Amino acid sequence: MAPLLKVDNIEVYYGMIKALKGVSFEVNKGEIVALIGANGAGKTTILHTVSGLLKPKTGKIVYNDNDITKTPAHKIVTMGMAHVPEGRRIFQQLSVIDNIKLGAFTRKDKNEIEETLKYVYERFPRLKERKNQIAGTLSGGEQQMLAMGRALMSKPDFILMDEPSMGLSPLLVSEIFEIIKAINENGTTVLLVEQNAKKALSIADRAYVLETGSIVLSGDAKDLMNDESVKKAYLSE
Amino acid sequence: MVTLLDGLSLGAIYALIALGYTMVYGIAKMLNFAHGDVIMVGAYAIFTVFSITGNPVIAFIVSIILCVVLGIVIEKLAYKPLRTASPLAVLITAIGVSNLLQGLAQLIFGTEPKSVIILNKLGSVEIADGIILNISTIVTLVLSAIIMIVLTLFIKKTKTGRAMLAVSEDKGAAQLMGVNVNKIIMITFAIGSALAAFASLFYLIKIPVSPSFGALPGIKAFAAAVIGGIGSIPGAMVGGILLGLVENICLSIDVIAPYTTSIEFGLLILILLVKPTGILGKKIREKV
Ligand SMILES: Nc1ncnc2c1ncn2[C@@H]1O[C@H](COP(=O)(O)OP(=O)(O)OP(=O)(O)O)[C@@H](O)[C@H]1O
Ligand SMILES: [Mg+2]
């Protein structure tokens, strides 16, 4: 079976700066794939390029058998891909419920949207309690939940998450990872970027290690967890 | 009382124009200095179609359509290619578009001011003892109020309205929701231009149209948008009405009247000194 996502030798530039130097990887249906690497390695750049916010100079991205290399971001969303961006980027001045409704922007069927909303509220009861609150006044953890709930509202087959544990207390980090696992068990494929390599590898099926714009290592998450170089660079406490 | 209501109606005109500036700024992050000239084109459209058909309603409908199309065309041809250009390039382009529109108007209609007679003959009513109001003032106030309520509801309650707010806050995140940012910008220009068409109708009741018809209300409405807080929709309404009231009150007092414009812009400077983001303006956050 062809992979759900196939990224083939992409190069991405910011002006003259080459941020991705020929990156290739795959994500299969049903997997959780982790992408780990130091600050500035290019993890966010990869996710932005997959979801269409950035365009590669060379290379090719195929999603669900469609070449999406040149497809604008708003169209990629309608193909069943959602992206929980770095720093959450919820709409701070809008209410929680308005943020959630924007997550369902591409969907038409009111009843189906209502059903997804119920699912999101079950997953994140806190969002239901606070649905009329202005999103900017939520706590960091609640904002992360909103960003995830908002992404789930498009009922994605594939979800990209960029450092969902950033800035959260250890207890909340565990909770967020539990939720990611649950989302995956519910049938959604996950591409996860994390600083918290240990946690990411513990829930992932496979992982890729990124260093200054190139993938230097890849394999089963369990194997990488025991790899000496990975241990030294990313798993030291 | 009459002065206040007249001021309110002038303020409503400024508010309608200011909404165009502020919405475009909020969503496309640019200042459309050709906006005032859309009002001029709208006024000439009313004048021309009315001269031909004798029907003010048809004249106004044609004017709205023309303004909306013009707004969309200006955005597509002049601004869209400059989405990533420097603000200075956009500003110069806007001034260029403005000069082009005024030049074209002068070429077609000459510099002679033209008025639409029927609008000036709307008459007046006595609403209470000794209080005589022009019907045009009442029409302006009522219609403007309806327009602003409808606009507010549209933005708060509809999917497109929410998408506009999302784009104004974070374009990238809005795209990730599936919002087509180019389409939202186009819709914003269309709405701003439709509001400008209403403003041109109301302003045409006050003064005849010439190629520079839009310049003064344009710049005052821009000041109003800044006073209210550029990017803020309620701000544009508040700023416009405040400026209209101040202008009419100053004009009604003989000793102050000659200094009216200075006082208005003095007010602008004063408010910016006290609150740099305008009355209802939010802190400006730069986003990727
Ligand atoms: N908008 C931009 N303009 C110029 N350079 C950029 C821009 N965004 C990122 N870069 C550069 O591209 C490289 C990769 O950045 P990226 O944000 O993808 O890293 P990252 O792996 O996500 O890092 P972090 O873990 O800190 O989030 C960095 O060197 C960064 O400085
Ligand atoms: Mg990053």
XYZ file of C-alpha atoms and ligand atoms in Angstrom:
557
model
C 0.000 0.000 0.000
C 1.269 3.480 -0.848
C 2.087 5.661 2.163
C -0.444 8.281 3.221
C 2.213 10.974 2.963
C 5.362 10.809 0.889
C 7.809 13.683 1.094
C 10.409 13.341 -1.622
C 13.681 15.235 -1.448
C 12.285 18.705 -0.659
C 14.412 21.822 -0.407
C 12.906 24.847 1.314
C 14.372 28.362 1.453
C 13.706 31.447 3.546
C 14.993 34.051 1.122
C 18.582 32.999 0.525
C 18.751 30.708 3.551
C 18.336 27.023 2.824
C 16.351 25.582 5.726
C 15.673 22.079 4.339
C 18.423 20.406 2.352
C 16.661 17.586 0.573
C 14.366 15.966 3.121
C 12.550 12.688 2.373
C 10.253 10.678 4.617
C 7.014 8.788 4.669
C 4.024 8.395 6.935
C 1.825 5.321 6.620
C -1.861 5.212 7.359
C -2.570 4.665 11.049
C 0.923 5.468 12.293
C 2.258 7.952 14.769
C 5.508 9.227 13.291
C 7.736 11.462 15.401
C 10.119 14.059 14.062
C 12.802 15.033 16.552
C 15.729 17.394 16.404
C 17.372 20.345 18.095
C 16.177 23.950 17.948
C 16.414 25.318 14.447
C 16.823 21.896 12.833
C 13.877 22.563 10.525
C 11.014 20.616 12.117
C 8.496 23.445 11.928
C 9.617 24.195 8.389
C 8.809 20.610 7.398
C 5.315 20.783 8.871
C 4.624 24.149 7.248
C 5.713 22.757 3.913
C 3.553 19.637 4.253
C 0.451 21.668 5.142
C 1.120 24.114 2.303
C 2.013 27.322 4.173
C 5.499 27.117 2.668
C 6.349 25.886 -0.817
C 9.449 23.795 -1.574
C 11.852 24.987 -4.216
C 12.500 21.445 -5.384
C 11.110 18.051 -4.495
C 7.653 16.614 -4.312
C 4.948 15.975 -1.709
C 2.307 13.335 -2.355
C -0.641 12.984 0.004
C -3.275 10.307 -0.456
C -2.048 9.741 -4.028
C -2.431 13.459 -4.856
C 0.540 15.622 -5.703
C 0.057 18.539 -3.264
C 3.449 20.182 -3.853
C 1.801 23.293 -5.316
C -1.609 23.068 -3.659
C -2.517 26.081 -1.487
C -2.873 25.425 2.253
C -6.605 26.092 2.399
C -7.238 23.396 -0.214
C -5.039 20.836 1.539
C -7.302 21.176 4.597
C -10.247 19.964 2.539
C -8.247 16.823 1.668
C -8.372 15.720 5.297
C -5.152 17.149 6.718
C -5.095 19.305 9.853
C -2.171 21.146 11.423
C -1.826 22.152 15.071
C 0.826 24.826 14.640
C 3.767 25.692 16.854
C 2.771 28.190 19.538
C -0.874 27.099 19.137
C -1.899 30.154 17.172
C -5.469 30.141 18.352
C -7.465 33.233 17.494
C -6.884 35.101 20.731
C -9.566 37.733 20.310
C -12.325 35.297 19.414
C -14.309 33.132 21.809
C -13.498 29.475 22.344
C -16.587 28.404 20.423
C -15.750 30.717 17.495
C -12.283 29.158 17.332
C -13.847 25.709 17.326
C -16.326 26.690 14.617
C -13.461 27.987 12.478
C -11.940 24.534 12.732
C -14.977 23.234 10.863
C -14.762 26.001 8.252
C -14.460 23.628 5.285
C -17.386 21.430 6.315
C -20.985 21.895 5.261
C -23.169 19.304 7.002
C -24.506 20.865 10.217
C -25.418 17.551 11.847
C -22.018 16.021 11.217
C -20.320 19.146 12.570
C -22.499 18.894 15.660
C -21.379 15.291 16.117
C -17.698 16.192 15.830
C -18.287 18.990 18.319
C -19.660 16.452 20.796
C -16.578 14.294 20.257
C -14.256 17.268 20.812
C -16.116 18.284 23.980
C -15.880 14.715 25.273
C -12.155 14.728 24.643
C -11.708 18.226 26.105
C -14.496 18.856 28.665
C -12.707 22.039 29.701
C -13.467 23.594 26.324
C -17.177 23.020 26.795
C -17.129 24.684 30.208
C -15.333 27.674 28.751
C -16.900 27.908 25.331
C -17.863 31.569 25.654
C -14.553 32.719 27.114
C -12.230 34.822 24.957
C -9.548 32.405 23.796
C -6.658 34.740 24.674
C -7.597 34.521 28.345
C -7.300 30.718 28.513
C -4.382 29.156 30.353
C -1.524 27.702 28.318
C -2.794 24.167 28.694
C -6.326 25.137 27.777
C -5.019 26.986 24.729
C -3.226 23.828 23.626
C -6.426 21.852 24.067
C -8.285 24.463 22.037
C -5.692 24.277 19.261
C -6.085 20.497 19.163
C -9.864 20.578 19.426
C -10.027 23.169 16.674
C -7.925 20.942 14.405
C -10.107 17.915 15.168
C -13.182 19.862 14.050
C -12.177 19.340 10.417
C -12.417 15.590 11.105
C -8.938 14.971 9.749
C -7.520 11.661 8.511
C -4.070 13.053 9.155
C -2.972 15.530 11.816
C 0.319 17.399 12.136
C 1.277 18.531 15.625
C 4.102 20.937 16.336
C 5.375 20.735 19.913
C 2.036 20.210 21.632
C 3.779 19.821 24.997
C 5.638 23.125 24.844
C 5.404 25.139 28.046
C 3.099 22.716 29.855
C 3.468 21.236 33.326
C 4.606 17.572 33.470
C 1.131 16.400 34.445
C -0.439 18.204 31.519
C 2.253 16.917 29.163
C 1.280 13.362 30.044
C -2.377 14.209 29.528
C -1.688 15.714 26.100
C 0.274 12.639 25.033
C -2.552 10.389 26.220
C -4.923 12.398 24.072
C -2.636 12.129 21.050
C -2.595 8.371 21.504
C -6.374 8.309 21.769
C -6.779 10.433 18.646
C -4.532 7.987 16.814
C -6.434 4.955 18.106
C -9.561 6.611 16.806
C -8.159 6.259 13.287
C -6.232 9.477 12.714
C -2.659 9.275 11.446
C -0.272 11.564 13.356
C 2.946 13.336 12.439
C 4.364 14.643 15.698
C 7.149 17.175 16.171
C 8.538 17.289 19.685
C 11.350 18.666 21.812
C 10.316 16.118 24.383
C 11.958 13.260 22.466
C 11.503 10.700 25.206
C 7.751 11.123 25.379
C 7.435 11.383 21.620
C 9.380 8.172 21.024
C 7.351 6.405 23.699
C 4.085 6.828 21.789
C 5.432 6.817 18.216
C 5.642 3.859 15.842
C 8.540 5.289 13.880
C 10.686 8.391 14.056
C 13.053 10.556 12.056
C 15.919 12.559 13.499
C 16.603 15.905 11.895
C 19.842 17.878 12.059
C 20.291 21.300 10.399
C 17.904 20.646 7.555
C 18.711 16.998 6.855
C 17.382 13.714 8.156
C 20.304 11.888 9.754
C 18.593 8.901 11.294
C 15.318 7.037 11.042
C 13.775 3.825 12.261
C 11.379 2.210 14.711
C 10.779 4.425 17.719
C 11.819 1.609 20.092
C 15.128 1.116 18.307
C 15.861 4.837 18.270
C 15.136 5.037 21.943
C 17.984 2.600 22.541
C 20.314 4.163 19.972
C 23.440 5.528 21.686
C 23.711 8.724 19.626
C 20.021 9.515 20.105
C 20.289 8.836 23.816
C 23.217 11.178 24.104
C 21.816 14.021 22.013
C 18.105 13.979 22.807
C 17.282 11.778 25.758
C 19.640 13.068 28.444
C 17.741 14.512 31.328
C -30.364 69.676 18.667
C -30.461 70.177 14.916
C -26.722 70.780 14.946
C -26.197 67.565 16.832
C -28.354 65.508 14.492
C -26.714 67.064 11.436
C -23.351 66.322 13.012
C -24.452 62.798 13.662
C -25.416 62.327 10.018
C -22.115 63.792 8.810
C -20.409 61.509 11.317
C -22.317 58.550 9.915
C -20.922 59.338 6.462
C -17.374 59.494 7.868
C -18.026 56.263 9.737
C -19.141 54.456 6.574
C -15.980 55.528 4.778
C -13.805 54.855 7.816
C -15.148 51.293 7.933
C -13.688 50.749 4.477
C -10.243 51.921 5.590
C -10.305 50.032 8.828
C -11.570 46.708 7.456
C -9.010 46.678 4.662
C -6.292 47.599 7.137
C -7.413 44.963 9.617
C -7.532 42.185 7.073
C -4.983 43.024 4.365
C -2.707 45.086 6.676
C -2.528 47.914 4.146
C -3.835 51.447 3.830
C -5.987 51.867 0.750
C -5.552 55.564 0.072
C -7.571 55.240 -3.129
C -10.650 54.535 -1.009
C -11.793 58.189 -1.038
C -11.812 58.179 -4.819
C -14.146 55.207 -4.920
C -16.662 57.580 -3.314
C -16.055 60.066 -6.098
C -16.634 57.399 -8.744
C -19.811 56.340 -6.947
C -21.074 59.902 -6.938
C -20.368 60.352 -10.664
C -22.159 57.071 -11.317
C -25.241 58.328 -9.497
C -25.058 61.636 -11.372
C -24.634 60.025 -14.797
C -27.205 57.274 -14.495
C -29.687 59.687 -12.961
C -29.194 62.138 -15.833
C -29.907 59.370 -18.327
C -32.733 57.465 -16.633
C -34.197 60.034 -14.269
C -34.545 57.237 -11.717
C -32.595 57.766 -8.472
C -33.021 54.171 -7.320
C -31.551 52.708 -10.510
C -28.808 55.324 -10.331
C -27.893 54.240 -6.823
C -27.974 50.521 -7.593
C -25.663 51.051 -10.570
C -23.397 53.098 -8.312
C -23.133 50.303 -5.726
C -22.344 47.725 -8.382
C -19.757 49.963 -10.007
C -18.056 50.730 -6.677
C -17.910 47.063 -5.698
C -16.460 46.075 -9.073
C -13.998 48.967 -8.895
C -12.884 47.973 -5.388
C -12.299 44.382 -6.482
C -10.462 45.440 -9.640
C -8.195 47.853 -7.741
C -7.331 45.081 -5.286
C -6.672 42.506 -8.010
C -4.637 44.718 -10.322
C -2.884 47.148 -8.003
C -2.554 45.575 -4.562
C -2.577 41.808 -4.964
C 0.750 41.718 -6.826
C 2.203 43.687 -3.878
C 1.068 41.322 -1.070
C 4.656 40.788 0.020
C 6.028 44.186 -1.010
C 7.061 46.941 1.399
C 4.344 49.193 2.851
C 5.943 52.126 1.033
C 5.465 50.467 -2.363
C 1.821 49.833 -1.514
C 1.342 53.429 -0.382
C 2.833 54.822 -3.576
C 0.664 52.492 -5.628
C -2.420 53.646 -3.726
C -1.577 57.294 -4.443
C -1.073 56.340 -8.083
C -4.488 54.671 -8.264
C -6.012 57.724 -6.599
C -4.458 60.088 -9.134
C -5.497 57.841 -11.981
C -9.147 57.816 -10.883
C -9.221 61.590 -10.361
C -7.536 62.140 -13.730
C -10.014 59.891 -15.500
C -12.925 61.678 -13.841
C -11.560 65.028 -14.940
C -11.104 63.729 -18.496
C -14.692 62.480 -18.701
C -16.605 65.045 -16.646
C -14.316 68.100 -16.512
C -13.644 70.091 -13.355
C -17.076 71.705 -13.185
C -18.936 70.445 -10.060
C -22.127 68.572 -10.870
C -25.075 68.132 -8.545
C -28.042 65.822 -8.657
C -30.980 68.197 -8.327
C -33.542 65.782 -6.913
C -31.346 64.946 -3.944
C -31.137 68.583 -2.944
C -34.917 68.925 -3.041
C -35.793 66.304 -0.488
C -37.205 69.014 1.786
C -37.544 68.983 5.537
C -39.922 68.084 8.322
C -40.728 69.547 11.705
C -40.159 66.689 14.120
C -40.987 68.721 17.223
C -41.724 72.309 18.153
C -39.306 74.474 16.249
C -36.996 71.572 15.387
C -36.819 71.328 11.641
C -34.766 68.541 10.142
C -33.807 67.885 6.570
C -35.260 64.640 5.328
C -31.826 63.861 3.931
C -30.397 63.954 7.468
C -32.999 61.504 8.682
C -32.478 59.189 5.707
C -28.709 59.265 6.222
C -29.018 58.494 9.921
C -31.537 55.694 9.591
C -29.833 53.975 6.669
C -26.381 54.297 8.244
C -27.634 52.812 11.483
C -29.164 49.875 9.622
C -25.998 49.328 7.577
C -23.778 49.326 10.652
C -26.035 46.918 12.528
C -26.173 44.562 9.547
C -22.399 44.750 9.126
C -21.815 44.015 12.813
C -24.166 41.027 12.717
C -22.570 39.782 9.506
C -19.116 39.815 11.058
C -20.185 38.306 14.370
C -22.652 35.705 13.192
C -21.700 34.411 9.768
C -19.020 31.985 8.709
C -17.498 34.518 6.341
C -17.488 37.149 9.094
C -15.656 34.823 11.449
C -13.176 34.012 8.692
C -12.559 37.765 8.265
C -11.762 38.108 11.968
C -9.516 35.056 11.792
C -7.593 36.436 8.805
C -7.167 39.796 10.511
C -5.625 38.072 13.524
C -3.439 35.414 11.900
C -3.420 34.780 8.159
C -1.411 31.556 8.407
C -3.611 30.020 11.085
C -6.692 31.057 9.103
C -5.338 29.209 6.064
C -4.864 26.130 8.230
C -8.602 26.288 8.966
C -9.246 26.131 5.224
C -9.904 29.853 4.774
C -8.974 31.199 1.344
C -7.234 34.416 2.373
C -7.300 35.965 -1.110
C -11.036 35.467 -1.300
C -11.549 37.044 2.126
C -9.462 40.068 1.104
C -11.554 40.403 -2.046
C -14.782 40.237 -0.035
C -13.403 42.895 2.316
C -12.680 45.271 -0.548
C -16.154 44.568 -1.960
C -17.860 45.374 1.354
C -15.733 48.492 1.904
C -16.615 49.717 -1.578
C -20.324 49.046 -1.113
C -20.205 51.130 2.079
C -18.378 53.816 0.097
C -21.236 53.829 -2.410
C -23.673 54.614 0.398
C -21.340 57.329 1.645
C -21.175 58.845 -1.839
C -24.964 58.995 -2.013
C -25.241 60.707 1.375
C -22.358 63.075 0.688
C -23.758 63.971 -2.720
C -26.804 65.342 -0.937
C -24.494 67.816 0.817
C -22.149 68.860 -1.952
C -21.919 68.508 -5.761
C -19.485 66.045 -7.276
C -16.150 67.064 -8.810
C -12.987 65.019 -9.408
C -11.721 65.828 -5.906
C -15.089 64.981 -4.322
C -13.705 62.060 -2.334
C -10.495 63.688 -1.135
C -11.774 65.628 1.882
C -14.228 63.074 3.293
C -11.636 60.427 2.489
C -8.900 62.025 4.559
C -11.319 62.902 7.382
C -12.678 59.375 7.458
C -9.135 58.087 7.549
C -8.500 60.354 10.538
C -11.711 59.005 12.065
C -10.521 55.434 11.565
C -7.232 56.260 13.285
C -9.017 58.101 16.112
C -11.248 55.080 16.696
C -8.327 52.674 16.391
C -7.378 51.503 12.928
C -8.405 47.903 12.365
C -11.289 48.153 14.827
C -14.772 48.097 13.326
C -16.607 49.658 16.278
C -13.668 52.076 16.453
C -14.378 53.323 12.935
C -18.008 53.909 13.857
C -17.131 55.782 17.057
C -14.347 57.768 15.392
C -16.513 58.788 12.445
C -19.424 59.923 14.557
C -17.155 61.779 16.969
C -15.464 63.639 14.130
C -18.778 64.495 12.451
C -20.173 65.848 15.702
C -17.074 67.937 16.408
C -17.097 69.306 12.870
C -20.743 70.373 12.982
C -20.526 71.853 16.447
C -17.448 73.881 15.458
C -19.150 75.059 12.256
C -22.190 76.223 14.210
C -20.146 78.550 16.415
C -19.154 81.586 14.341
C -15.876 82.397 16.073
C -14.593 78.851 15.843
C -15.979 77.938 12.441
C -12.953 78.998 10.344
C -10.688 76.734 12.414
C -12.867 73.640 12.174
C -10.481 71.478 10.163
C -7.551 72.409 12.400
C -9.584 71.479 15.444
C -10.499 68.111 13.903
C -6.912 67.199 13.185
C -5.892 68.643 16.563
C -8.323 66.157 18.059
C -6.634 63.390 16.086
C -3.205 64.359 17.432
C -4.521 64.743 20.964
C -6.119 61.307 20.984
C -3.010 59.706 19.518
C -0.918 61.355 22.238
C -3.169 60.013 24.974
C -3.811 56.622 23.390
C -1.522 55.834 20.450
C -3.674 52.929 19.279
C -6.846 55.044 19.052
C -9.938 54.916 21.243
C -10.828 51.262 20.664
C -7.565 50.151 19.120
C -5.831 47.035 20.296
C -2.140 46.610 20.818
C -0.513 45.907 17.519
C 1.064 42.492 17.434
C 3.327 41.494 14.611
C 2.702 37.978 13.391
C 4.377 35.751 10.868
N 10.542 33.049 8.730
C 11.848 32.704 8.689
N 12.751 33.484 8.057
C 14.065 33.134 8.007
N 14.558 32.044 8.567
C 13.719 31.224 9.203
C 12.319 31.511 9.305
N 11.719 30.531 9.994
C 12.707 29.665 10.328
N 13.892 30.075 9.843
C 15.183 29.373 10.013
O 15.065 28.076 9.465
C 15.692 27.131 10.316
C 14.703 26.067 10.730
O 13.711 26.640 11.556
P 12.484 25.831 12.150
O 11.568 26.798 12.769
O 11.937 24.937 11.113
O 13.214 24.971 13.273
P 12.617 23.995 14.357
O 13.294 22.700 14.174
O 11.152 23.989 14.312
O 13.126 24.649 15.701
P 12.412 24.774 17.149
O 12.607 23.466 17.818
O 13.182 25.841 17.844
O 10.982 25.107 16.931
C 16.275 27.921 11.472
O 17.625 28.142 11.210
C 15.509 29.218 11.460
O 16.310 30.275 11.920
Mg 9.706 24.573 15.566
